[in-house]
Short mmCIF file of C-alpha atoms and ligand atoms in Angstrom, two decimals:
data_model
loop_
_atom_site.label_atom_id
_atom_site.label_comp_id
_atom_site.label_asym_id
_atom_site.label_seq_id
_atom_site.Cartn_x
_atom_site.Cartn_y
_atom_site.Cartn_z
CA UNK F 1 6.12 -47.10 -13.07
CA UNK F 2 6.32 -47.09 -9.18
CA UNK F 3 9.43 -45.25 -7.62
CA UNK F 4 11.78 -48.45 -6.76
CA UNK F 5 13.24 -48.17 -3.39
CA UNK F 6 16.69 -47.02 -3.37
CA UNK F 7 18.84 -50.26 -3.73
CA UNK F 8 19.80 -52.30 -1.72
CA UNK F 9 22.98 -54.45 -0.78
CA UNK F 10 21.18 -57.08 -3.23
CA UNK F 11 19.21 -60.30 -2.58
CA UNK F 12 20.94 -61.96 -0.13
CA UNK F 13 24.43 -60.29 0.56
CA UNK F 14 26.25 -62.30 2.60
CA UNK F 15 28.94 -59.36 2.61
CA UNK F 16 26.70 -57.46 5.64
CA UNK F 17 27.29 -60.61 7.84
CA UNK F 18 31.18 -60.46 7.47
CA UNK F 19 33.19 -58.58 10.11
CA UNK F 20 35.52 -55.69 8.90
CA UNK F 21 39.28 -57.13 8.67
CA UNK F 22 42.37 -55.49 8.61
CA UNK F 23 42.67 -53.00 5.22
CA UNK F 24 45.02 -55.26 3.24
CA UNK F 25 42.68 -58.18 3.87
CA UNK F 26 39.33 -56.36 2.92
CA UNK F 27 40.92 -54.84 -0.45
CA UNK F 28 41.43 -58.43 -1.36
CA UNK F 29 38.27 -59.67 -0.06
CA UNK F 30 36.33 -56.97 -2.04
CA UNK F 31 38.39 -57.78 -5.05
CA UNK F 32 37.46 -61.37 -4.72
CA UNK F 33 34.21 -60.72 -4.46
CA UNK F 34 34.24 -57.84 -7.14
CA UNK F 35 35.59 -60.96 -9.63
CA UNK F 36 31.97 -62.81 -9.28
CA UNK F 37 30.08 -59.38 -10.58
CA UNK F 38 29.36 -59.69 -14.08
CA UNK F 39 29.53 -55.78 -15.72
CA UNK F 40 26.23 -55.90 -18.03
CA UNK F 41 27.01 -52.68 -19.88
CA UNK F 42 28.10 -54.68 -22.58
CA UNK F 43 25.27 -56.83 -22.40
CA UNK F 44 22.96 -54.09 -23.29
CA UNK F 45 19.00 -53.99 -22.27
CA UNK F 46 17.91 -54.68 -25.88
CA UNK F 47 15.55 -57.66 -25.06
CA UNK F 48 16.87 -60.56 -26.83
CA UNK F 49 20.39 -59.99 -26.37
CA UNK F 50 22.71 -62.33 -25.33
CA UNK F 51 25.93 -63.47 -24.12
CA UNK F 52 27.86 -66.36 -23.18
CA UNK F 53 30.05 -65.99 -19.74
CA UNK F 54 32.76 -68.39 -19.43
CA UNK F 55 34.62 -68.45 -16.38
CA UNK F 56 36.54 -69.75 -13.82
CA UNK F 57 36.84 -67.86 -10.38
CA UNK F 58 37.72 -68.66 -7.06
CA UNK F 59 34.83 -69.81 -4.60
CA UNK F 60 33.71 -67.37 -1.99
CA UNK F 61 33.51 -68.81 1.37
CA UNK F 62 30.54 -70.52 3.36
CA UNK F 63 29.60 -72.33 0.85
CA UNK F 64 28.69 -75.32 1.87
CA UNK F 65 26.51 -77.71 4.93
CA UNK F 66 27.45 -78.80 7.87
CA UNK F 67 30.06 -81.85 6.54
CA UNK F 68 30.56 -80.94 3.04
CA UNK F 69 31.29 -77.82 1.06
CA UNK F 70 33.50 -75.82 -1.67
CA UNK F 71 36.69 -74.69 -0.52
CA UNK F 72 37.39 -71.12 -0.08
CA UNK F 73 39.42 -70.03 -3.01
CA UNK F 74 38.48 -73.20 -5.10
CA UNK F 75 38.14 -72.97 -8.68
CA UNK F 76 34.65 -72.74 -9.51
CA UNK F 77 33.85 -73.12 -13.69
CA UNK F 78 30.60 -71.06 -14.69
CA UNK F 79 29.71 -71.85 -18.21
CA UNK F 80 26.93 -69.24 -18.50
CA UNK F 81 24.10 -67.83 -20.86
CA UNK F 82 23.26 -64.07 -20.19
CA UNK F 83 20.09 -62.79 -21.72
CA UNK F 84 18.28 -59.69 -21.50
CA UNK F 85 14.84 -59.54 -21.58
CA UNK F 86 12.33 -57.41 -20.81
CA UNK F 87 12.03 -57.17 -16.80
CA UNK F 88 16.08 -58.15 -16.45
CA UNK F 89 18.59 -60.42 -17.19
CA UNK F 90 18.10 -64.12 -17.35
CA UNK F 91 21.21 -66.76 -15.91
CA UNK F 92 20.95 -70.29 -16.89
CA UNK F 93 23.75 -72.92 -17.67
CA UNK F 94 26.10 -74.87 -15.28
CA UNK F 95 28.66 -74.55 -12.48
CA UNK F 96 31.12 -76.70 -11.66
CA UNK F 97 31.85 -77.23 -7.90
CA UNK F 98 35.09 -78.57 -6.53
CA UNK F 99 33.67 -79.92 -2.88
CA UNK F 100 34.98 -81.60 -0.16
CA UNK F 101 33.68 -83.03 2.71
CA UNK F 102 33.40 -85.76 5.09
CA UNK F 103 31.36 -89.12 4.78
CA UNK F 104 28.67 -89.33 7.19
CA UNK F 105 29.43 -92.87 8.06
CA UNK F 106 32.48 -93.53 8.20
CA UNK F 107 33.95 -90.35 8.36
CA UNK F 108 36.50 -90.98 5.31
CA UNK F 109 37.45 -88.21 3.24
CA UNK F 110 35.18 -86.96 0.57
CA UNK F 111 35.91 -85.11 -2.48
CA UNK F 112 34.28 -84.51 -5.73
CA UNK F 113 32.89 -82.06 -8.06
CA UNK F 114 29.22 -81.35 -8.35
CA UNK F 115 27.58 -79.60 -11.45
CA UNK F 116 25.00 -77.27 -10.40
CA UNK F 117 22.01 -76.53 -12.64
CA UNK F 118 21.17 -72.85 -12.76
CA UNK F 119 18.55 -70.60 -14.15
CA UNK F 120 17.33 -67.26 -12.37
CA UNK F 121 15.99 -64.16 -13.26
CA UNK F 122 17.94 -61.16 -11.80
CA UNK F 123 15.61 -58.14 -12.13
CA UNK F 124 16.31 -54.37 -13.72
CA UNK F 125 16.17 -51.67 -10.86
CA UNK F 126 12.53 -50.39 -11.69
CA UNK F 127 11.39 -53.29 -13.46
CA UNK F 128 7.99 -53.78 -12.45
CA UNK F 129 9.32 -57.63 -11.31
CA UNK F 130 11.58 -55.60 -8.47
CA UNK F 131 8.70 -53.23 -7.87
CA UNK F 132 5.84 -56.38 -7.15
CA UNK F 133 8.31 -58.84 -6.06
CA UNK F 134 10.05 -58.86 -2.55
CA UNK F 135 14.06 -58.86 -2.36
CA UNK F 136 14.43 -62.28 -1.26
CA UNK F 137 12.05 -63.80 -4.18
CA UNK F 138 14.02 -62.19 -7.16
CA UNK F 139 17.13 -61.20 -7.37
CA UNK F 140 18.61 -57.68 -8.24
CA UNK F 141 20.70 -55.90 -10.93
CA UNK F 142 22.53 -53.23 -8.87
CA UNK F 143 23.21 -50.43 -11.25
CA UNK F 144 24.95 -52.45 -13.95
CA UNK F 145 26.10 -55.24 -12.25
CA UNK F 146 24.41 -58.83 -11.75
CA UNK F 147 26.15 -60.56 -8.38
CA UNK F 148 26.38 -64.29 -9.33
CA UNK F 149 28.36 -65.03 -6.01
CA UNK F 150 25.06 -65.67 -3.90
CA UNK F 151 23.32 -67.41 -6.83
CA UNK F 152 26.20 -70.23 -6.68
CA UNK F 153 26.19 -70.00 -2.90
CA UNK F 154 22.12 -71.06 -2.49
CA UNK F 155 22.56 -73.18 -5.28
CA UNK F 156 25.16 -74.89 -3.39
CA UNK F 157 23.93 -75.13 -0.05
CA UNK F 158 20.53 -76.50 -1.72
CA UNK F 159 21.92 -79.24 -3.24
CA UNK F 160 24.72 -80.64 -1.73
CA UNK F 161 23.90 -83.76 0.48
CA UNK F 162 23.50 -83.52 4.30
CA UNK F 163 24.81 -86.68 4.74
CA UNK F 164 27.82 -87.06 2.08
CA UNK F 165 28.68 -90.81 1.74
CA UNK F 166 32.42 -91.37 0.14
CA UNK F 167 30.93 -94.37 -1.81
CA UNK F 168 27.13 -94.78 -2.11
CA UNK F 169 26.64 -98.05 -0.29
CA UNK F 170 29.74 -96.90 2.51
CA UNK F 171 28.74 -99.78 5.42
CA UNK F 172 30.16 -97.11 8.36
CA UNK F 173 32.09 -98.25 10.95
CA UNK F 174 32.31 -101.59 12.99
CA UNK F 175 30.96 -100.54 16.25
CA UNK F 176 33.33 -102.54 18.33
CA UNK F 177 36.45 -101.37 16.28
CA UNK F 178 36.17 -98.07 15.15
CA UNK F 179 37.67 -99.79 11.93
CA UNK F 180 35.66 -99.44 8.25
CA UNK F 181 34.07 -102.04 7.41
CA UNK F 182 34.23 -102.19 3.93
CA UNK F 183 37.94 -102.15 4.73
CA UNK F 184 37.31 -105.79 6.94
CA UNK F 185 36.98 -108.82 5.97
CA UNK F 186 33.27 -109.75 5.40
CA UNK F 187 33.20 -112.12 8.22
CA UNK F 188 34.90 -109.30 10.66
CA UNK F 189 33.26 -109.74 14.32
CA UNK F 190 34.42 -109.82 17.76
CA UNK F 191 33.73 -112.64 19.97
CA UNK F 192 34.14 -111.22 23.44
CA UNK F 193 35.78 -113.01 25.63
CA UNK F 194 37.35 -112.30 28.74
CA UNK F 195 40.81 -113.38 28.22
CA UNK F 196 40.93 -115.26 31.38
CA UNK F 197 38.30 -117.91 30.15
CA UNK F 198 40.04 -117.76 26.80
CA UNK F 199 40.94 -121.58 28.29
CA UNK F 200 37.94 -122.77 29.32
CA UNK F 201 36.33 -121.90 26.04
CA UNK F 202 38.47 -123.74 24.02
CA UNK F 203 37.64 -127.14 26.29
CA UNK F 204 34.38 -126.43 25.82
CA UNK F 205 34.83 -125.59 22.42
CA UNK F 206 36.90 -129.54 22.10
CA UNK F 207 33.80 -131.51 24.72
CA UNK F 208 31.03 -130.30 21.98
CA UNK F 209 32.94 -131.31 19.13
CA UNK F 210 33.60 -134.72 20.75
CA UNK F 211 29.63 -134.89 22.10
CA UNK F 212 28.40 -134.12 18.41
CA UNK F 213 30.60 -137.18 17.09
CA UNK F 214 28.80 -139.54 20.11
CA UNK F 215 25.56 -138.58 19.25
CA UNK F 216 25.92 -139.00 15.61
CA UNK F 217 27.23 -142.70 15.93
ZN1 LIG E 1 32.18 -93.89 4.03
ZN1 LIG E 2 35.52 -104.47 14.43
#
């Protein structure tokens, strides 16, 4: 078996990109994090093994596109299947997403929860899948612990919509207004006119009622 490199922060650490905080901030921050490492020493590597991983934790943040995403600190349900087999451990089941967001329309508040299909294959240290795959294909058991964070975070930022709409058929806003219109009227529409022929519209508004009746009889 090839000498794996030595390893690495994991697939896609999002961890490098965050700036160093005060002490009391970072202990909590790394014990936030710490909560979305799963310890596989129970686990086992006996291919075939498996076990169920039932959870709720708090969301990390980032997650999310430009006008919708999961709160930081939201609760996040995992209902999870571990299994070992031969070249690592395999994830699959479903998260559930608290997210909240913005409708692209009319700008209304949107907020829902989203269940995210999951299924990856985190690979042993050594495994000849880490050794003939690159770091962003597959991701990494580090020592004995599988990082779901950035599993849920790509999940999330893959499927949530780029344009979030609070109801699917949201009509936007009246472009005169600024108003909703699915909160108007159906017949809502500005007639322009400048208030100071207001009068002389309604005369004219009288003559071609009366012409109408002439031309009629
Ligand atoms: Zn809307
Ligand atoms: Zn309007």
């Amino acid at each position: 078996m090839p000498a794996a490199p030595s390893p690495s922060s994991g697939a896609a650490s999002t961890d490098a990109r965050r700036p160093a905080g005060d002490p009391a901030v970072s202990a909590a921050e790394k014990a936030a994090a710490k909560a979305w490492k799963v310890d596989l020493r129970e686990l086992g590597r006996r291919a075939g093994s498996m076990r169920e991983w039932e959870k709720t934790l708090p969301a990390r943040p980032g997650w999310g596109v430009e006008m919708i995403g999961v709160p930081e600190g939201a609760p996040v349900s995992l209902h999870l299947r571990l299994e070992s087999v031969m070249e690592g451990v395999l994830v699959s089941g479903t998260v559930d997403v608290p997210v909240t967001g913005q409708c692209a329309r009319c700008l209304d508040p949107v907020e829902d929860t989203v269940e995210l299909d999951v299924q990856e294959l985190y690979a042993y240290e050594g495994s000849t899948t880490e050794a003939t795959s690159g770091e962003d294909e597959v991701r990494r058991i580090e020592g004995d612990q599988l990082d779901l964070a950035p599993l849920v975070r790509d999940t999330v930022v893959l499927t949530l919509p780029l344009s979030p709409t609070c109801t699917p058929d949201c009509a936007g806003l009246c472009a005169d207004c600024g108003e909703r219109l699915d909160d108007l009227p159906a017949d809502h529409t500005h007639e322009v006119i400048d208030p100071r022929f207001a009068g002389l519209a309604e005369r004219f508004a009288t003559l071609n009622d009366t012409r109408t009746d002439t031309e009629e009889n």
